[in-house]
C-alpha positions as protocol buffer text, in pm:
chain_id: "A"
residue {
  index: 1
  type: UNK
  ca { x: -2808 y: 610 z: 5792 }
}
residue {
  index: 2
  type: UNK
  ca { x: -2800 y: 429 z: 6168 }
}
residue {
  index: 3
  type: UNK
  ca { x: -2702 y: 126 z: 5950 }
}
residue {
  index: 4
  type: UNK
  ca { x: -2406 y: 345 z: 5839 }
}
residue {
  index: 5
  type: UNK
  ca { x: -2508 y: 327 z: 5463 }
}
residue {
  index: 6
  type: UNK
  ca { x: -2517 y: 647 z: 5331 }
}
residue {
  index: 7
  type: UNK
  ca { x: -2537 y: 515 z: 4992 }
}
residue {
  index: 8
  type: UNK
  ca { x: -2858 y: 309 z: 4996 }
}
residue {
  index: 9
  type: UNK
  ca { x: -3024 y: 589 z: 5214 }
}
residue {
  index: 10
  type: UNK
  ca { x: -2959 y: 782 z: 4888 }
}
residue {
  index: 11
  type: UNK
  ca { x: -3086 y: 541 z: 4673 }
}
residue {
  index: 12
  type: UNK
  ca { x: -3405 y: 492 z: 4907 }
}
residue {
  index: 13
  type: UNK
  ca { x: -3481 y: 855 z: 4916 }
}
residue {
  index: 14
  type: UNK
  ca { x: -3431 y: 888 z: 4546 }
}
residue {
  index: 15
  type: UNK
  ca { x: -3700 y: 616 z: 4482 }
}
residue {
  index: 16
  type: UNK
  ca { x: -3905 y: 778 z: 4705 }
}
residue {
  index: 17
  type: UNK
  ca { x: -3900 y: 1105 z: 4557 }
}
residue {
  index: 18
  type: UNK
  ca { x: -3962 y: 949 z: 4204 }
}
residue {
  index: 19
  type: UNK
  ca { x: -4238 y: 749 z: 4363 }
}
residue {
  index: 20
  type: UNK
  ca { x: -4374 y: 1133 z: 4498 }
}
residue {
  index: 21
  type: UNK
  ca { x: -4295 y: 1264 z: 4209 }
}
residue {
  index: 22
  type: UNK
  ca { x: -4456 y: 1003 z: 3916 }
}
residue {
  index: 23
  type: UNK
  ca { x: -4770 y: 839 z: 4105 }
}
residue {
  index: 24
  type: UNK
  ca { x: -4855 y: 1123 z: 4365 }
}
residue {
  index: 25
  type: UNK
  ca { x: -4794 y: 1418 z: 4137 }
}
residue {
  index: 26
  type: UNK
  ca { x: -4626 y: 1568 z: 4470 }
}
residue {
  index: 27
  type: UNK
  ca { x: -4295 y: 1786 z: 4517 }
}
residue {
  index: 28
  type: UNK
  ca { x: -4102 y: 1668 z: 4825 }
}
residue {
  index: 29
  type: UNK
  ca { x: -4154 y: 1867 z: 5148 }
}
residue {
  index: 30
  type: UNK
  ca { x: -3876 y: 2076 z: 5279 }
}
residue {
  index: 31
  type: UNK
  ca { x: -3882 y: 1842 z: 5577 }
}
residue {
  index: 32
  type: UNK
  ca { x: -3829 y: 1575 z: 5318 }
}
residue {
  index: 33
  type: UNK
  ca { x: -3588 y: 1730 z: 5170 }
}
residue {
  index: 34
  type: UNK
  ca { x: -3380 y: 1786 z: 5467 }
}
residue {
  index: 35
  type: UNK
  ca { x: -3361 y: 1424 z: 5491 }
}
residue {
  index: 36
  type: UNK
  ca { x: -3181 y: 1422 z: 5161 }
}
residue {
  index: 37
  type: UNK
  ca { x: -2936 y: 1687 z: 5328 }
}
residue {
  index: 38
  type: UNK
  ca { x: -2853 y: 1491 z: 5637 }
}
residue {
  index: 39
  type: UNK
  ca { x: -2811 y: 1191 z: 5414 }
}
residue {
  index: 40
  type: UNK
  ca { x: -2543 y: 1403 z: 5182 }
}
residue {
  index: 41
  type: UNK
  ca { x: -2359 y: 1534 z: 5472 }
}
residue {
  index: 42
  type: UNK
  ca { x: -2346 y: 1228 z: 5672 }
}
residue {
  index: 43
  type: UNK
  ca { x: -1981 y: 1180 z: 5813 }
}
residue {
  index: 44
  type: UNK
  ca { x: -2010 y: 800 z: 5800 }
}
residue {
  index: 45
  type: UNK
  ca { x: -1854 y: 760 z: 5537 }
}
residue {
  index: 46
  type: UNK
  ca { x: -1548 y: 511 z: 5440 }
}
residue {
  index: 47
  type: UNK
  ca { x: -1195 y: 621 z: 5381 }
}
residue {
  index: 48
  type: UNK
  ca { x: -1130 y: 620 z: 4989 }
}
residue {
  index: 49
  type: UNK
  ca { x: -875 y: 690 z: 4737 }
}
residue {
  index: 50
  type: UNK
  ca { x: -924 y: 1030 z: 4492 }
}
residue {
  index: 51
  type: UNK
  ca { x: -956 y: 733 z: 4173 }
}
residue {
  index: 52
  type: UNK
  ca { x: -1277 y: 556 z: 4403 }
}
residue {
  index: 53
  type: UNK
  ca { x: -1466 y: 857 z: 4449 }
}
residue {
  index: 54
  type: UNK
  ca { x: -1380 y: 1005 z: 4046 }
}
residue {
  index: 55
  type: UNK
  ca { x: -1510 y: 629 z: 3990 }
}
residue {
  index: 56
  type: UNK
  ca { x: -1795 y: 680 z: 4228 }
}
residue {
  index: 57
  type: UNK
  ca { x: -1855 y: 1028 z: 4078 }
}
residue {
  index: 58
  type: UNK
  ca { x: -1829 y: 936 z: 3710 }
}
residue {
  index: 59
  type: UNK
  ca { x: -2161 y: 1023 z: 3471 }
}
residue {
  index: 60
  type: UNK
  ca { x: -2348 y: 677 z: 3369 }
}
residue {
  index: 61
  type: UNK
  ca { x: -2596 y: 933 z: 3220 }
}
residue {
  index: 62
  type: UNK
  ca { x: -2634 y: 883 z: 2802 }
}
residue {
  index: 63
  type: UNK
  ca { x: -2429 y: 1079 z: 2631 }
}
residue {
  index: 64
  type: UNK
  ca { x: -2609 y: 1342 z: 2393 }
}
residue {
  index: 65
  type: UNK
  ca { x: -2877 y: 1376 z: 2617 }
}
residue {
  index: 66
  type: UNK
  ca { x: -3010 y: 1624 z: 2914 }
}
residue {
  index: 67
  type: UNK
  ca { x: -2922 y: 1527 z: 3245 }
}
residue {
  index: 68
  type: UNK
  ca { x: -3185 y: 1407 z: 3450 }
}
residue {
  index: 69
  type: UNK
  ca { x: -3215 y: 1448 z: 3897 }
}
residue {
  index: 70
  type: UNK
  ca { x: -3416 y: 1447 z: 4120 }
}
residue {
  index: 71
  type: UNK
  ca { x: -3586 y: 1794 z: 4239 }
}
residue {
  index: 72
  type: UNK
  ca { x: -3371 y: 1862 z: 4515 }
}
residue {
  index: 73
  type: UNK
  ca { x: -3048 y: 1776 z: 4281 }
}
residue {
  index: 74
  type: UNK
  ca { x: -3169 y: 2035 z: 4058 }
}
residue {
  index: 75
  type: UNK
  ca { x: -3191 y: 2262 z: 4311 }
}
residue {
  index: 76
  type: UNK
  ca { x: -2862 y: 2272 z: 4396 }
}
residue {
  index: 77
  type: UNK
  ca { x: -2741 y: 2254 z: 4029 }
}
residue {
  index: 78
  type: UNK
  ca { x: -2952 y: 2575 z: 3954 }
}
residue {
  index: 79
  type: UNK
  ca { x: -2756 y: 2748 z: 4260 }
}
residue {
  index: 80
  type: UNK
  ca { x: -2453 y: 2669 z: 4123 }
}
residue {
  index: 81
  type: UNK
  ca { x: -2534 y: 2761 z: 3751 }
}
residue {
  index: 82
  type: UNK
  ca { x: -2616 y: 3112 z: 3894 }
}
residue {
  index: 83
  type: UNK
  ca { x: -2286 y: 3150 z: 4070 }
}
residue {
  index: 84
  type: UNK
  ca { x: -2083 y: 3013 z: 3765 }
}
residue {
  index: 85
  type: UNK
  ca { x: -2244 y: 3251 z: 3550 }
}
residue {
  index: 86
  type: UNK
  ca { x: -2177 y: 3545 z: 3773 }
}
residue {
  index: 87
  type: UNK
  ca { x: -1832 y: 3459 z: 3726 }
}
residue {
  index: 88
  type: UNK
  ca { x: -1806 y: 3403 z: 3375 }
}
residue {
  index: 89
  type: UNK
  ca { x: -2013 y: 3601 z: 3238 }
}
residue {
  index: 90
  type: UNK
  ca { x: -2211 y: 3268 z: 3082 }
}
residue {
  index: 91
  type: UNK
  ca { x: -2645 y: 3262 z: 2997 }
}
residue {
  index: 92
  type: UNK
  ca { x: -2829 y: 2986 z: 3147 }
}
residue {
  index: 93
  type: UNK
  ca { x: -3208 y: 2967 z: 3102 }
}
residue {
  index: 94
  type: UNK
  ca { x: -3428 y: 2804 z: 3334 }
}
residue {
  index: 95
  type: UNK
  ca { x: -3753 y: 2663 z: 3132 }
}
residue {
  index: 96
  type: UNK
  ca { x: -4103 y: 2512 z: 3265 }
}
residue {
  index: 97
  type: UNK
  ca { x: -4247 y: 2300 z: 3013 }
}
residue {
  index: 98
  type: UNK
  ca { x: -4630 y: 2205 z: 3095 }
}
residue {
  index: 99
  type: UNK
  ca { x: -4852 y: 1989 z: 2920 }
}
residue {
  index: 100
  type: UNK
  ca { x: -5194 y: 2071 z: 2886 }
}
residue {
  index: 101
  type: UNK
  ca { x: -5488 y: 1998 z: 2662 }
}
residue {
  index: 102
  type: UNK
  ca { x: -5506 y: 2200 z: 2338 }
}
residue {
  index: 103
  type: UNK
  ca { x: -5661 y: 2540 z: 2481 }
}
residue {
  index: 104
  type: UNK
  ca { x: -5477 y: 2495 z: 2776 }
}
residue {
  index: 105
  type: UNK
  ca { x: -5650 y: 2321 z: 3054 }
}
residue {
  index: 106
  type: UNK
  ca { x: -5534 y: 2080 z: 3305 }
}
residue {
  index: 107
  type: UNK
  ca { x: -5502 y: 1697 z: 3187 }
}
residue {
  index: 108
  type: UNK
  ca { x: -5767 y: 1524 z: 3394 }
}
residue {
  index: 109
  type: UNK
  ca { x: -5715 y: 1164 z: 3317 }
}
residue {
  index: 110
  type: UNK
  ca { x: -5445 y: 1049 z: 3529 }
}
residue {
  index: 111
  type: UNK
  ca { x: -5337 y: 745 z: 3241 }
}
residue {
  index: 112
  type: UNK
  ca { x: -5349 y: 972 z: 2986 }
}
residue {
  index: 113
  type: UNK
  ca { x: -5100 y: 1248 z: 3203 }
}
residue {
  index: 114
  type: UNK
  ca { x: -4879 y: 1041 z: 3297 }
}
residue {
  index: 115
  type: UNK
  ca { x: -4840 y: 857 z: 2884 }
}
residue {
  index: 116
  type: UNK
  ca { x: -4800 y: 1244 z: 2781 }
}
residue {
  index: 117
  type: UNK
  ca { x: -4563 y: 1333 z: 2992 }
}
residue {
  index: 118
  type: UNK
  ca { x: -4341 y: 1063 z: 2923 }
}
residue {
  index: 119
  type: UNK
  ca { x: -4390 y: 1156 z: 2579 }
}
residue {
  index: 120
  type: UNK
  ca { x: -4253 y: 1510 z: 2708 }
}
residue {
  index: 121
  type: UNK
  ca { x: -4000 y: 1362 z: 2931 }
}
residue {
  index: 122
  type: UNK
  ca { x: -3854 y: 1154 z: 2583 }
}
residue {
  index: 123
  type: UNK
  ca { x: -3917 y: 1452 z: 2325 }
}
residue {
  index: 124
  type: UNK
  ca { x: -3723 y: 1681 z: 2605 }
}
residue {
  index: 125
  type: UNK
  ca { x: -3475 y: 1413 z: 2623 }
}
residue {
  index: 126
  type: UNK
  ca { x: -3398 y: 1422 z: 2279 }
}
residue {
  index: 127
  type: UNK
  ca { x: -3380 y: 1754 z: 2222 }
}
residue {
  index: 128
  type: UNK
  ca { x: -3129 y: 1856 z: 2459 }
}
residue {
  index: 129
  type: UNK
  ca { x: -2738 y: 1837 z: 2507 }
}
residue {
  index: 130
  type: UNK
  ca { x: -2554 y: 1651 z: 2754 }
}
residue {
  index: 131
  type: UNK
  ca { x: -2508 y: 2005 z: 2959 }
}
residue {
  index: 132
  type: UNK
  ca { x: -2870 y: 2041 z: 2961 }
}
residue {
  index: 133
  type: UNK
  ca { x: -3059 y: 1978 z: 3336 }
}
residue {
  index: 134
  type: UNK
  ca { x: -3380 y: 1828 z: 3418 }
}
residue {
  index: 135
  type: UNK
  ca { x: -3618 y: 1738 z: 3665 }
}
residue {
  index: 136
  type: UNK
  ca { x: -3953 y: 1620 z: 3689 }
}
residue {
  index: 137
  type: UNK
  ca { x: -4148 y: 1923 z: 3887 }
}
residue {
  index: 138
  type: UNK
  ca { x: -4532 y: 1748 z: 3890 }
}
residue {
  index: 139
  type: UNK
  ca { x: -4710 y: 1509 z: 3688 }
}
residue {
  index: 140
  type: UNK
  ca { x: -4759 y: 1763 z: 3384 }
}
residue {
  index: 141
  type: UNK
  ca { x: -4427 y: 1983 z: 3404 }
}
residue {
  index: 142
  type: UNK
  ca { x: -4078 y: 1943 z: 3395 }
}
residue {
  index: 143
  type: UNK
  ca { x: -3808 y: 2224 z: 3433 }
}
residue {
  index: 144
  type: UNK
  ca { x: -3524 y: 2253 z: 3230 }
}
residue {
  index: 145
  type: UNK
  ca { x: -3181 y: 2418 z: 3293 }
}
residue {
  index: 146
  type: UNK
  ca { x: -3012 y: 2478 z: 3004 }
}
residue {
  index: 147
  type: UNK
  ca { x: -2622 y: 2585 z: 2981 }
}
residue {
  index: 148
  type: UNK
  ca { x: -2447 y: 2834 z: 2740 }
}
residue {
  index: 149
  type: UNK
  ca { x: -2696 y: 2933 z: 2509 }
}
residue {
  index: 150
  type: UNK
  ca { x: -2837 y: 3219 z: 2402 }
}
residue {
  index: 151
  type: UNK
  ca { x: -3189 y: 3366 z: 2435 }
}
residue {
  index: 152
  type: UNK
  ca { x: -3240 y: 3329 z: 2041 }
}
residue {
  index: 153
  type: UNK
  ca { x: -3157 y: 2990 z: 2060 }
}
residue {
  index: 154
  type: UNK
  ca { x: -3447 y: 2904 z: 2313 }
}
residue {
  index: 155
  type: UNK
  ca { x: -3714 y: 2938 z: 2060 }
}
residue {
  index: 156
  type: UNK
  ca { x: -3540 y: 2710 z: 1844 }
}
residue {
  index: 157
  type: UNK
  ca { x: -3478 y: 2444 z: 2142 }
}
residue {
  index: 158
  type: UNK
  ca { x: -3853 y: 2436 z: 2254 }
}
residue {
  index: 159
  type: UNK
  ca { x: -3943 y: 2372 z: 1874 }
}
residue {
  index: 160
  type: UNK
  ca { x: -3760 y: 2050 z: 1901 }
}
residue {
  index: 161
  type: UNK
  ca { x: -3888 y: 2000 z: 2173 }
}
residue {
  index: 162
  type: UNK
  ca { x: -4271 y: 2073 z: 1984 }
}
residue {
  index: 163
  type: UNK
  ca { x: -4200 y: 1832 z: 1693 }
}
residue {
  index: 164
  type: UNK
  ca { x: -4063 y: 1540 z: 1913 }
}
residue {
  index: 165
  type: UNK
  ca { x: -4356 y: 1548 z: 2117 }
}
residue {
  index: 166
  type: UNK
  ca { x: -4622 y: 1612 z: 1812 }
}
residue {
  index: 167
  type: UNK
  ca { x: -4460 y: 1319 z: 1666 }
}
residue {
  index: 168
  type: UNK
  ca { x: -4458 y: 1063 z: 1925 }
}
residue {
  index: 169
  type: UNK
  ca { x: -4841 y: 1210 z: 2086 }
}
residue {
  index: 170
  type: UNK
  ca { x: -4995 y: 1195 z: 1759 }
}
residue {
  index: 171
  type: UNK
  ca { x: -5304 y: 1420 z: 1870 }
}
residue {
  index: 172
  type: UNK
  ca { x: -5330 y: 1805 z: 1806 }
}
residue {
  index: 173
  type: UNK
  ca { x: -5590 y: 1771 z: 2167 }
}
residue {
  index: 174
  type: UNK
  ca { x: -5217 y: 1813 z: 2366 }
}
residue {
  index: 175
  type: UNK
  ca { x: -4933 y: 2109 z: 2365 }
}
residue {
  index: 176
  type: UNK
  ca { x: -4655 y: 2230 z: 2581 }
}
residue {
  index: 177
  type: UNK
  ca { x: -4685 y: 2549 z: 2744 }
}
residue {
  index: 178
  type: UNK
  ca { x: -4307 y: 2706 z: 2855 }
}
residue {
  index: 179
  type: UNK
  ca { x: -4233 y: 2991 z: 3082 }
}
């Protein structure tokens, strides 16, 4: 930020927070995430035209697929799902998925965590529309925030999510938990 780069102090704490995130199995503090604040509302930024910043702005995201940020991202998107839906009237569900062993204990082995939850993260990936949120919350969970469906619908989301994951795990020793 002194460097008056606001853009590559984003990058840097996104990498960081992924690096907190996948090796550490760590949330970012809330001093941490303060950081990311002050680097969002820096006023050192450049002059641009409306078409530079729509450019800048733009979704390079897959189409199809859930959106994936970073925690504190997703915090903010969740705060703003709950005030759109107060105004329109719209459901949004909010969705921990967990992986555990098969009777529902904590993954030990730290290889084997982090293969099945990128297993999860993929099967999750694949399962979801391109309004669909996600983050990755700790080493074995990811929450979900997902837009304009119903609550009869959930059950048939997290089955996709079941088979996806069954297929591509190929052990009955692992299952996803959801709250």
């Amino acid at each position: 930020l002194s460097m008056k780069e606001p853009a590559m102090a984003n990058c840097i704490y996104e990498e960081a927070v992924k690096v907190m995130v996948d090796s550490l199995g760590r949330r970012p503090s809330p001093e941490f995430t303060r950081i990311f604040q002050s680097v969002n509302k820096s006023p050192e930024k450049s002059l641009e035209t409306i078409g530079e910043i729509r450019k800048m702005l733009a979704d390079r995201e897959v189409p199809g697929r859930a959106y994936y940020c970073s925690f504190p991202s997703f915090i903010d998107a969740y705060r703003i799902s709950g005030r759109l839906m107060q105004r329109n009237r719209s459901l949004s569900f909010l969705i921990l998925c967990t992986v555990t062993t098969s009777d529902g204990h904590i993954i030990e082995n730290k290889g084997k965590l982090e293969k099945l939850s990128g297993q999860l993260n993929e099967a999750i990936m694949e399962s979801s529309r391109s309004s669909d949120m996600m983050t990755r919350y700790s080493m074995s969970q990811y929450l979900l925030l997902l837009t304009a469906i119903t609550r009869d619908e959930c059950p048939l989301f997290t089955g996709r999510i079941d088979q996806k994951f069954r297929q591509a795990a190929a052990s009955p020793n692992y299952m996803i938990s959801y709250y």
